[in-house]
Amino acid sequence: MTGLATDTVWQNRLERIDSDVEGIHFPDSVDGIDQDEEWCDIQLNGESRRIRFHDYSDIFEIPGLYEELFYDRLKCCSPSYIANLLDSVVREYGESTDEFRVLDVGAGNGMVGDELQRHGVESIVGIDIIREARDAAGRDRPNVYEDYLVTDLTDLPEVEEESLRRAEANCLTTVAALGYGDIPPLAFAKALDLIATPGWLAFNLKESFLREQDTSGFSRLIPIPFNESQLLTA
């Protein structure tokens, strides 16, 4: 299944981004640090700056940093993996992604949208809770999203909900965005409610959020019985 991950789309895009990032340096040890507390130091225009991995507002404001940090250095492959897996499963069911009207939740700077566009989806609407994400997508991937809303799905304004329902999305994607306070279970549930029936869902979630001892709420929202050998991780 790892063959589903490719780097063609984001690398081609990064070559067109004018980045001022001169270097990325990681701490010597990360023992005892949770995933949402990880950080690095970057060299930017001759100065050193510390960036926490989950400070997305700061990361998105720096062109190319998200791609260089998470995809070039840390080898994340979730957007391509999930998009390619979705396309593969859809084909197995005799359908085609070119009929997909996608709602991309936690869209960030548009990396998932970029991958979906390569598969020829009909349209993509992005949603994120921070303005810097929409700004980065517009700056680096200006032709990917038909629309991009900065909104809180747990407190969705009526006019925005009406607009989203008129879009009649039949596919929901949320990649590398669930958990750790980024997209809570209630927001994910609201996004699901905006998708037509029947519809498609493509997402990834750290397996610890599905265990019985999880306190985030995802294990109750997604009550999937599993054992360690059945997990697929991207």
C-alpha atoms as an extended CHARMM CRD file, in Angstrom:
* protein
*
       234  EXT
         1         1  MET       CA              0.0000000000        0.0000000000        0.0000000000  PROA      1               0.0000000000
         2         2  THR       CA              2.9360000000        2.3680000000        0.4940000000  PROA      2               0.0000000000
         3         3  GLY       CA              3.2160000000        2.5330000000       -3.2970000000  PROA      3               0.0000000000
         4         4  LEU       CA              0.1520000000        4.7670000000       -3.2170000000  PROA      4               0.0000000000
         5         5  ALA       CA              2.2760000000        7.6090000000       -1.8540000000  PROA      5               0.0000000000
         6         6  THR       CA              3.8850000000        9.8090000000       -4.5040000000  PROA      6               0.0000000000
         7         7  ASP       CA              5.7810000000       13.0920000000       -4.3670000000  PROA      7               0.0000000000
         8         8  THR       CA              5.3120000000       14.3520000000       -7.9180000000  PROA      8               0.0000000000
         9         9  VAL       CA              2.5490000000       16.8920000000       -7.2710000000  PROA      9               0.0000000000
        10        10  TRP       CA              3.9620000000       18.6750000000       -4.2240000000  PROA      10              0.0000000000
        11        11  GLN       CA              7.5420000000       18.6900000000       -5.5440000000  PROA      11              0.0000000000
        12        12  ASN       CA              6.4420000000       20.2430000000       -8.8250000000  PROA      12              0.0000000000
        13        13  ARG       CA              4.4690000000       22.8210000000       -6.8850000000  PROA      13              0.0000000000
        14        14  LEU       CA              7.3650000000       23.5890000000       -4.5050000000  PROA      14              0.0000000000
        15        15  GLU       CA              9.6280000000       24.3380000000       -7.4710000000  PROA      15              0.0000000000
        16        16  ARG       CA              7.2670000000       27.2000000000       -8.3620000000  PROA      16              0.0000000000
        17        17  ILE       CA              7.1180000000       28.6500000000       -4.8360000000  PROA      17              0.0000000000
        18        18  ASP       CA              9.5400000000       31.4560000000       -4.0370000000  PROA      18              0.0000000000
        19        19  SER       CA             10.7540000000       30.3060000000       -0.6070000000  PROA      19              0.0000000000
        20        20  ASP       CA             13.0620000000       32.2520000000        1.7240000000  PROA      20              0.0000000000
        21        21  VAL       CA             13.6740000000       29.2360000000        3.9950000000  PROA      21              0.0000000000
        22        22  GLU       CA             17.4390000000       28.7150000000        4.1790000000  PROA      22              0.0000000000
        23        23  GLY       CA             17.5550000000       25.7850000000        6.5960000000  PROA      23              0.0000000000
        24        24  ILE       CA             15.5760000000       23.6440000000        9.0350000000  PROA      24              0.0000000000
        25        25  HSD       CA             17.1430000000       22.2770000000       12.2250000000  PROA      25              0.0000000000
        26        26  PHE       CA             15.5900000000       19.7250000000       14.5820000000  PROA      26              0.0000000000
        27        27  PRO       CA             16.3830000000       19.2570000000       18.2990000000  PROA      27              0.0000000000
        28        28  ASP       CA             18.8370000000       16.5010000000       19.1980000000  PROA      28              0.0000000000
        29        29  SER       CA             16.2410000000       14.7030000000       21.3330000000  PROA      29              0.0000000000
        30        30  VAL       CA             12.4450000000       14.6570000000       21.3810000000  PROA      30              0.0000000000
        31        31  ASP       CA             11.9950000000       12.1400000000       24.1990000000  PROA      31              0.0000000000
        32        32  GLY       CA              8.8330000000       12.7940000000       26.1830000000  PROA      32              0.0000000000
        33        33  ILE       CA              7.4970000000       15.3810000000       23.7220000000  PROA      33              0.0000000000
        34        34  ASP       CA              3.9860000000       14.7650000000       22.4060000000  PROA      34              0.0000000000
        35        35  GLN       CA              3.2970000000       15.1690000000       18.6930000000  PROA      35              0.0000000000
        36        36  ASP       CA              1.5220000000       18.5000000000       19.1250000000  PROA      36              0.0000000000
        37        37  GLU       CA              4.4890000000       19.9350000000       21.0660000000  PROA      37              0.0000000000
        38        38  GLU       CA              7.2000000000       19.2030000000       18.5020000000  PROA      38              0.0000000000
        39        39  TRP       CA              9.2180000000       22.0960000000       17.1140000000  PROA      39              0.0000000000
        40        40  CYS       CA             12.1600000000       23.0550000000       14.9230000000  PROA      40              0.0000000000
        41        41  ASP       CA             14.3920000000       26.0560000000       14.2870000000  PROA      41              0.0000000000
        42        42  ILE       CA             14.3930000000       27.5630000000       10.8150000000  PROA      42              0.0000000000
        43        43  GLN       CA             16.7780000000       29.9450000000        9.1140000000  PROA      43              0.0000000000
        44        44  LEU       CA             14.8390000000       32.6880000000        7.3850000000  PROA      44              0.0000000000
        45        45  ASN       CA             16.4590000000       35.6970000000        5.7310000000  PROA      45              0.0000000000
        46        46  GLY       CA             19.6060000000       35.2050000000        7.8010000000  PROA      46              0.0000000000
        47        47  GLU       CA             17.7880000000       34.9210000000       11.1360000000  PROA      47              0.0000000000
        48        48  SER       CA             16.8750000000       31.9340000000       13.3170000000  PROA      48              0.0000000000
        49        49  ARG       CA             13.2440000000       31.3990000000       14.3100000000  PROA      49              0.0000000000
        50        50  ARG       CA             11.6340000000       28.6470000000       16.3960000000  PROA      50              0.0000000000
        51        51  ILE       CA              8.4510000000       27.1370000000       14.9650000000  PROA      51              0.0000000000
        52        52  ARG       CA              6.1220000000       24.6850000000       16.7070000000  PROA      52              0.0000000000
        53        53  PHE       CA              4.8190000000       22.1120000000       14.2380000000  PROA      53              0.0000000000
        54        54  HSD       CA              1.1760000000       22.8310000000       15.0860000000  PROA      54              0.0000000000
        55        55  ASP       CA              1.4850000000       26.6180000000       14.8430000000  PROA      55              0.0000000000
        56        56  TYR       CA             -0.0400000000       26.5190000000       11.3820000000  PROA      56              0.0000000000
        57        57  SER       CA             -0.7270000000       30.2420000000       11.2110000000  PROA      57              0.0000000000
        58        58  ASP       CA              3.0020000000       30.9510000000       11.4600000000  PROA      58              0.0000000000
        59        59  ILE       CA              3.9570000000       28.1310000000        9.0930000000  PROA      59              0.0000000000
        60        60  PHE       CA              1.5000000000       29.0710000000        6.3480000000  PROA      60              0.0000000000
        61        61  GLU       CA              2.6940000000       32.6740000000        6.3330000000  PROA      61              0.0000000000
        62        62  ILE       CA              6.1380000000       31.5080000000        5.1370000000  PROA      62              0.0000000000
        63        63  PRO       CA              5.9870000000       30.3310000000        1.4920000000  PROA      63              0.0000000000
        64        64  GLY       CA              7.3200000000       26.8070000000        1.0440000000  PROA      64              0.0000000000
        65        65  LEU       CA              7.9070000000       26.0810000000        4.7360000000  PROA      65              0.0000000000
        66        66  TYR       CA              5.0110000000       23.6350000000        5.0790000000  PROA      66              0.0000000000
        67        67  GLU       CA              6.2120000000       21.6000000000        2.1010000000  PROA      67              0.0000000000
        68        68  GLU       CA              9.8870000000       21.6900000000        3.0830000000  PROA      68              0.0000000000
        69        69  LEU       CA              9.2540000000       20.8250000000        6.7360000000  PROA      69              0.0000000000
        70        70  PHE       CA              6.5930000000       18.1390000000        6.5910000000  PROA      70              0.0000000000
        71        71  TYR       CA              7.0830000000       16.6240000000        3.1460000000  PROA      71              0.0000000000
        72        72  ASP       CA             10.7320000000       17.1000000000        2.2120000000  PROA      72              0.0000000000
        73        73  ARG       CA             12.3090000000       16.6960000000        5.6630000000  PROA      73              0.0000000000
        74        74  LEU       CA              9.7830000000       14.6210000000        7.6510000000  PROA      74              0.0000000000
        75        75  LYS       CA              8.5830000000       12.5930000000        4.6410000000  PROA      75              0.0000000000
        76        76  CYS       CA              4.8520000000       12.9920000000        5.2600000000  PROA      76              0.0000000000
        77        77  CYS       CA              2.8740000000       11.4990000000        2.3980000000  PROA      77              0.0000000000
        78        78  SER       CA             -0.7310000000       11.6260000000        3.6110000000  PROA      78              0.0000000000
        79        79  PRO       CA             -2.2400000000       13.8680000000        0.8660000000  PROA      79              0.0000000000
        80        80  SER       CA             -1.0190000000       11.7700000000       -2.0530000000  PROA      80              0.0000000000
        81        81  TYR       CA             -1.6310000000        8.4910000000       -0.2190000000  PROA      81              0.0000000000
        82        82  ILE       CA             -5.2320000000        9.3030000000        0.6780000000  PROA      82              0.0000000000
        83        83  ALA       CA             -6.0410000000       10.8290000000       -2.7230000000  PROA      83              0.0000000000
        84        84  ASN       CA             -4.5570000000        7.8670000000       -4.5920000000  PROA      84              0.0000000000
        85        85  LEU       CA             -6.2450000000        5.3690000000       -2.2650000000  PROA      85              0.0000000000
        86        86  LEU       CA             -9.5880000000        7.1100000000       -2.7800000000  PROA      86              0.0000000000
        87        87  ASP       CA             -9.1750000000        7.0020000000       -6.5520000000  PROA      87              0.0000000000
        88        88  SER       CA             -8.2400000000        3.3120000000       -6.4080000000  PROA      88              0.0000000000
        89        89  VAL       CA            -11.2420000000        2.3190000000       -4.2820000000  PROA      89              0.0000000000
        90        90  VAL       CA            -13.6350000000        4.4220000000       -6.3550000000  PROA      90              0.0000000000
        91        91  ARG       CA            -12.4680000000        2.6350000000       -9.4970000000  PROA      91              0.0000000000
        92        92  GLU       CA            -13.0050000000       -0.7310000000       -7.8190000000  PROA      92              0.0000000000
        93        93  TYR       CA            -16.6380000000        0.2570000000       -7.3210000000  PROA      93              0.0000000000
        94        94  GLY       CA            -16.9930000000        1.2000000000      -10.9740000000  PROA      94              0.0000000000
        95        95  GLU       CA            -17.2540000000        4.9220000000      -10.3120000000  PROA      95              0.0000000000
        96        96  SER       CA            -15.0790000000        7.8750000000      -11.2780000000  PROA      96              0.0000000000
        97        97  THR       CA            -13.6500000000       10.7820000000       -9.3240000000  PROA      97              0.0000000000
        98        98  ASP       CA            -14.4860000000       13.1510000000      -12.1730000000  PROA      98              0.0000000000
        99        99  GLU       CA            -18.0300000000       13.2480000000      -10.7750000000  PROA      99              0.0000000000
       100       100  PHE       CA            -16.8360000000       14.2310000000       -7.2980000000  PROA      100             0.0000000000
       101       101  ARG       CA            -17.7950000000       17.5390000000       -5.7430000000  PROA      101             0.0000000000
       102       102  VAL       CA            -15.3590000000       17.5490000000       -2.8470000000  PROA      102             0.0000000000
       103       103  LEU       CA            -15.5390000000       19.2810000000        0.5070000000  PROA      103             0.0000000000
       104       104  ASP       CA            -11.9390000000       19.4460000000        1.7310000000  PROA      104             0.0000000000
       105       105  VAL       CA            -12.0300000000       20.1470000000        5.4780000000  PROA      105             0.0000000000
       106       106  GLY       CA             -8.8690000000       21.3300000000        7.1720000000  PROA      106             0.0000000000
       107       107  ALA       CA             -7.7320000000       22.2560000000        3.6860000000  PROA      107             0.0000000000
       108       108  GLY       CA             -4.6610000000       24.1720000000        4.8360000000  PROA      108             0.0000000000
       109       109  ASN       CA             -2.5100000000       25.4480000000        2.0000000000  PROA      109             0.0000000000
       110       110  GLY       CA             -4.1990000000       23.1910000000       -0.5320000000  PROA      110             0.0000000000
       111       111  MET       CA             -1.9580000000       20.1460000000       -0.7530000000  PROA      111             0.0000000000
       112       112  VAL       CA             -4.8680000000       17.7000000000       -0.6680000000  PROA      112             0.0000000000
       113       113  GLY       CA             -6.7930000000       19.8020000000       -3.1650000000  PROA      113             0.0000000000
       114       114  ASP       CA             -3.7730000000       19.7370000000       -5.4700000000  PROA      114             0.0000000000
       115       115  GLU       CA             -3.7160000000       15.9310000000       -5.3700000000  PROA      115             0.0000000000
       116       116  LEU       CA             -7.4680000000       15.6820000000       -5.9400000000  PROA      116             0.0000000000
       117       117  GLN       CA             -7.2980000000       18.0670000000       -8.8850000000  PROA      117             0.0000000000
       118       118  ARG       CA             -4.7770000000       15.7380000000      -10.5130000000  PROA      118             0.0000000000
       119       119  HSD       CA             -7.4130000000       13.0040000000      -10.3510000000  PROA      119             0.0000000000
       120       120  GLY       CA             -9.8470000000       15.2090000000      -12.2540000000  PROA      120             0.0000000000
       121       121  VAL       CA            -12.5170000000       15.8580000000       -9.6340000000  PROA      121             0.0000000000
       122       122  GLU       CA            -15.3910000000       18.0870000000      -10.7390000000  PROA      122             0.0000000000
       123       123  SER       CA            -14.9440000000       20.7440000000       -8.0490000000  PROA      123             0.0000000000
       124       124  ILE       CA            -13.3460000000       21.3450000000       -4.6400000000  PROA      124             0.0000000000
       125       125  VAL       CA            -14.4860000000       23.6140000000       -1.8270000000  PROA      125             0.0000000000
       126       126  GLY       CA            -11.9770000000       24.1520000000        0.9560000000  PROA      126             0.0000000000
       127       127  ILE       CA            -12.6930000000       24.8560000000        4.6110000000  PROA      127             0.0000000000
       128       128  ASP       CA            -10.2680000000       25.8580000000        7.3350000000  PROA      128             0.0000000000
       129       129  ILE       CA            -10.5860000000       27.7380000000       10.5890000000  PROA      129             0.0000000000
       130       130  ILE       CA             -7.5940000000       30.0220000000       10.0760000000  PROA      130             0.0000000000
       131       131  ARG       CA             -7.2930000000       32.8350000000        7.5600000000  PROA      131             0.0000000000
       132       132  GLU       CA             -3.6000000000       32.1130000000        6.9440000000  PROA      132             0.0000000000
       133       133  ALA       CA             -4.5250000000       28.7310000000        5.4650000000  PROA      133             0.0000000000
       134       134  ARG       CA             -6.8210000000       30.2710000000        2.8570000000  PROA      134             0.0000000000
       135       135  ASP       CA             -4.2500000000       32.9660000000        2.1120000000  PROA      135             0.0000000000
       136       136  ALA       CA             -1.5460000000       30.3380000000        1.5790000000  PROA      136             0.0000000000
       137       137  ALA       CA             -3.7640000000       28.2660000000       -0.7140000000  PROA      137             0.0000000000
       138       138  GLY       CA             -4.6070000000       31.3460000000       -2.7690000000  PROA      138             0.0000000000
       139       139  ARG       CA             -0.9480000000       32.3380000000       -2.9230000000  PROA      139             0.0000000000
       140       140  ASP       CA              0.5810000000       28.9400000000       -3.7590000000  PROA      140             0.0000000000
       141       141  ARG       CA             -2.3080000000       27.0450000000       -5.4040000000  PROA      141             0.0000000000
       142       142  PRO       CA             -4.5760000000       29.7460000000       -6.8580000000  PROA      142             0.0000000000
       143       143  ASN       CA             -6.5650000000       27.5510000000       -9.2460000000  PROA      143             0.0000000000
       144       144  VAL       CA             -7.3370000000       24.5450000000       -7.0430000000  PROA      144             0.0000000000
       145       145  TYR       CA            -10.4280000000       25.5700000000       -5.0640000000  PROA      145             0.0000000000
       146       146  GLU       CA            -13.7380000000       26.7210000000       -6.4870000000  PROA      146             0.0000000000
       147       147  ASP       CA            -14.3670000000       28.3450000000       -3.1150000000  PROA      147             0.0000000000
       148       148  TYR       CA            -12.5370000000       28.4280000000        0.2200000000  PROA      148             0.0000000000
       149       149  LEU       CA            -14.2990000000       29.3000000000        3.4720000000  PROA      149             0.0000000000
       150       150  VAL       CA            -12.6460000000       30.3890000000        6.6940000000  PROA      150             0.0000000000
       151       151  THR       CA            -15.1860000000       29.2210000000        9.2470000000  PROA      151             0.0000000000
       152       152  ASP       CA            -15.8150000000       27.1910000000       12.3950000000  PROA      152             0.0000000000
       153       153  LEU       CA            -17.8500000000       24.0690000000       11.6630000000  PROA      153             0.0000000000
       154       154  THR       CA            -18.9300000000       23.8570000000       15.3040000000  PROA      154             0.0000000000
       155       155  ASP       CA            -20.5620000000       27.2790000000       14.9450000000  PROA      155             0.0000000000
       156       156  LEU       CA            -21.3480000000       27.4710000000       11.2400000000  PROA      156             0.0000000000
       157       157  PRO       CA            -23.2060000000       30.6370000000       10.1790000000  PROA      157             0.0000000000
       158       158  GLU       CA            -26.5320000000       29.8990000000        8.5040000000  PROA      158             0.0000000000
       159       159  VAL       CA            -25.6010000000       31.6590000000        5.2690000000  PROA      159             0.0000000000
       160       160  GLU       CA            -22.4250000000       29.5780000000        4.9390000000  PROA      160             0.0000000000
       161       161  GLU       CA            -24.2470000000       26.3310000000        5.6890000000  PROA      161             0.0000000000
       162       162  GLU       CA            -26.8270000000       27.1260000000        3.0140000000  PROA      162             0.0000000000
       163       163  SER       CA            -24.0340000000       27.8220000000        0.5230000000  PROA      163             0.0000000000
       164       164  LEU       CA            -22.2970000000       24.5430000000        1.3390000000  PROA      164             0.0000000000
       165       165  ARG       CA            -25.4990000000       22.5370000000        1.0110000000  PROA      165             0.0000000000
       166       166  ARG       CA            -26.2070000000       24.1080000000       -2.3790000000  PROA      166             0.0000000000
       167       167  ALA       CA            -22.8140000000       22.8340000000       -3.5230000000  PROA      167             0.0000000000
       168       168  GLU       CA            -24.1620000000       19.2750000000       -3.0350000000  PROA      168             0.0000000000
       169       169  ALA       CA            -20.7700000000       17.8430000000       -2.1290000000  PROA      169             0.0000000000
       170       170  ASN       CA            -20.6360000000       14.0700000000       -2.5200000000  PROA      170             0.0000000000
       171       171  CYS       CA            -17.1360000000       13.5180000000       -1.1370000000  PROA      171             0.0000000000
       172       172  LEU       CA            -15.5140000000       14.6310000000        2.1170000000  PROA      172             0.0000000000
       173       173  THR       CA            -11.7500000000       14.6900000000        2.5930000000  PROA      173             0.0000000000
       174       174  THR       CA             -9.9040000000       15.6050000000        5.7530000000  PROA      174             0.0000000000
       175       175  VAL       CA             -6.2450000000       14.6710000000        5.7620000000  PROA      175             0.0000000000
       176       176  ALA       CA             -3.6650000000       15.1970000000        8.5190000000  PROA      176             0.0000000000
       177       177  ALA       CA             -6.1380000000       17.4840000000       10.2580000000  PROA      177             0.0000000000
       178       178  LEU       CA             -8.1050000000       15.4800000000       12.8400000000  PROA      178             0.0000000000
       179       179  GLY       CA             -7.1900000000       15.4600000000       16.5100000000  PROA      179             0.0000000000
       180       180  TYR       CA             -4.7790000000       17.4830000000       18.6380000000  PROA      180             0.0000000000
       181       181  GLY       CA             -7.2860000000       20.3170000000       18.8490000000  PROA      181             0.0000000000
       182       182  ASP       CA             -7.1790000000       21.0460000000       15.1150000000  PROA      182             0.0000000000
       183       183  ILE       CA            -10.5210000000       19.5890000000       14.0170000000  PROA      183             0.0000000000
       184       184  PRO       CA            -12.6130000000       18.3160000000       16.9520000000  PROA      184             0.0000000000
       185       185  PRO       CA            -15.1620000000       15.4820000000       16.6420000000  PROA      185             0.0000000000
       186       186  LEU       CA            -18.1360000000       17.8760000000       16.5070000000  PROA      186             0.0000000000
       187       187  ALA       CA            -16.6440000000       19.7160000000       13.5270000000  PROA      187             0.0000000000
       188       188  PHE       CA            -15.9710000000       16.4160000000       11.7580000000  PROA      188             0.0000000000
       189       189  ALA       CA            -19.5480000000       15.2890000000       12.4280000000  PROA      189             0.0000000000
       190       190  LYS       CA            -20.8910000000       18.5550000000       11.0000000000  PROA      190             0.0000000000
       191       191  ALA       CA            -18.7750000000       18.1190000000        7.8850000000  PROA      191             0.0000000000
       192       192  LEU       CA            -20.1840000000       14.6130000000        7.4310000000  PROA      192             0.0000000000
       193       193  ASP       CA            -23.6930000000       16.0300000000        7.6830000000  PROA      193             0.0000000000
       194       194  LEU       CA            -22.9460000000       18.3300000000        4.7370000000  PROA      194             0.0000000000
       195       195  ILE       CA            -22.1970000000       15.4230000000        2.3890000000  PROA      195             0.0000000000
       196       196  ALA       CA            -24.8640000000       13.9780000000        0.1130000000  PROA      196             0.0000000000
       197       197  THR       CA            -26.0710000000       10.3950000000        0.5510000000  PROA      197             0.0000000000
       198       198  PRO       CA            -24.6660000000        8.2400000000       -0.8930000000  PROA      198             0.0000000000
       199       199  GLY       CA            -21.2790000000        9.8840000000       -0.6690000000  PROA      199             0.0000000000
       200       200  TRP       CA            -17.6060000000        9.1810000000       -0.1980000000  PROA      200             0.0000000000
       201       201  LEU       CA            -15.3750000000        9.8330000000        2.8030000000  PROA      201             0.0000000000
       202       202  ALA       CA            -11.5660000000        9.8510000000        2.7990000000  PROA      202             0.0000000000
       203       203  PHE       CA             -9.6730000000       10.7330000000        5.9680000000  PROA      203             0.0000000000
       204       204  ASN       CA             -6.8090000000        9.6780000000        8.2000000000  PROA      204             0.0000000000
       205       205  LEU       CA             -6.5720000000        9.7090000000       11.9720000000  PROA      205             0.0000000000
       206       206  LYS       CA             -3.8500000000        8.7070000000       14.4150000000  PROA      206             0.0000000000
       207       207  GLU       CA             -4.7860000000        5.2420000000       15.6900000000  PROA      207             0.0000000000
       208       208  SER       CA             -4.5690000000        6.2560000000       19.3590000000  PROA      208             0.0000000000
       209       209  PHE       CA             -7.7020000000        8.3800000000       18.8620000000  PROA      209             0.0000000000
       210       210  LEU       CA             -9.6940000000        5.2090000000       18.1280000000  PROA      210             0.0000000000
       211       211  ARG       CA             -8.7490000000        3.2860000000       21.2550000000  PROA      211             0.0000000000
       212       212  GLU       CA            -11.1350000000        2.8400000000       24.1800000000  PROA      212             0.0000000000
       213       213  GLN       CA             -9.0270000000        5.0410000000       26.4580000000  PROA      213             0.0000000000
       214       214  ASP       CA             -9.2370000000        7.9710000000       24.0390000000  PROA      214             0.0000000000
       215       215  THR       CA            -10.7110000000       11.1130000000       25.6060000000  PROA      215             0.0000000000
       216       216  SER       CA            -10.9410000000       13.2840000000       22.4660000000  PROA      216             0.0000000000
       217       217  GLY       CA            -14.3390000000       11.9100000000       21.4350000000  PROA      217             0.0000000000
       218       218  PHE       CA            -13.2310000000       10.3530000000       18.1430000000  PROA      218             0.0000000000
       219       219  SER       CA            -13.4360000000        6.7980000000       19.4930000000  PROA      219             0.0000000000
       220       220  ARG       CA            -17.1470000000        7.3720000000       20.2190000000  PROA      220             0.0000000000
       221       221  LEU       CA            -17.7990000000        9.1250000000       16.9110000000  PROA      221             0.0000000000
       222       222  ILE       CA            -15.9880000000        6.4150000000       14.9250000000  PROA      222             0.0000000000
       223       223  PRO       CA            -16.6050000000        3.1860000000       16.8950000000  PROA      223             0.0000000000
       224       224  ILE       CA            -14.4600000000        0.9090000000       14.7470000000  PROA      224             0.0000000000
       225       225  PRO       CA            -13.3620000000       -2.3460000000       16.4320000000  PROA      225             0.0000000000
       226       226  PHE       CA             -9.8060000000       -3.1500000000       15.4230000000  PROA      226             0.0000000000
       227       227  ASN       CA             -6.5790000000       -4.6970000000       16.5010000000  PROA      227             0.0000000000
       228       228  GLU       CA             -3.0570000000       -3.4430000000       15.8480000000  PROA      228             0.0000000000
       229       229  SER       CA             -2.5110000000       -5.7590000000       12.8640000000  PROA      229             0.0000000000
       230       230  GLN       CA             -5.5280000000       -4.3130000000       11.0320000000  PROA      230             0.0000000000
       231       231  LEU       CA             -4.3990000000       -0.6950000000       11.0850000000  PROA      231             0.0000000000
       232       232  LEU       CA             -3.4070000000        1.0690000000        7.8810000000  PROA      232             0.0000000000
       233       233  THR       CA             -1.3290000000        4.1840000000        8.5050000000  PROA      233             0.0000000000
       234       234  ALA       CA             -0.4110000000        6.8250000000        5.9630000000  PROA      234             0.0000000000
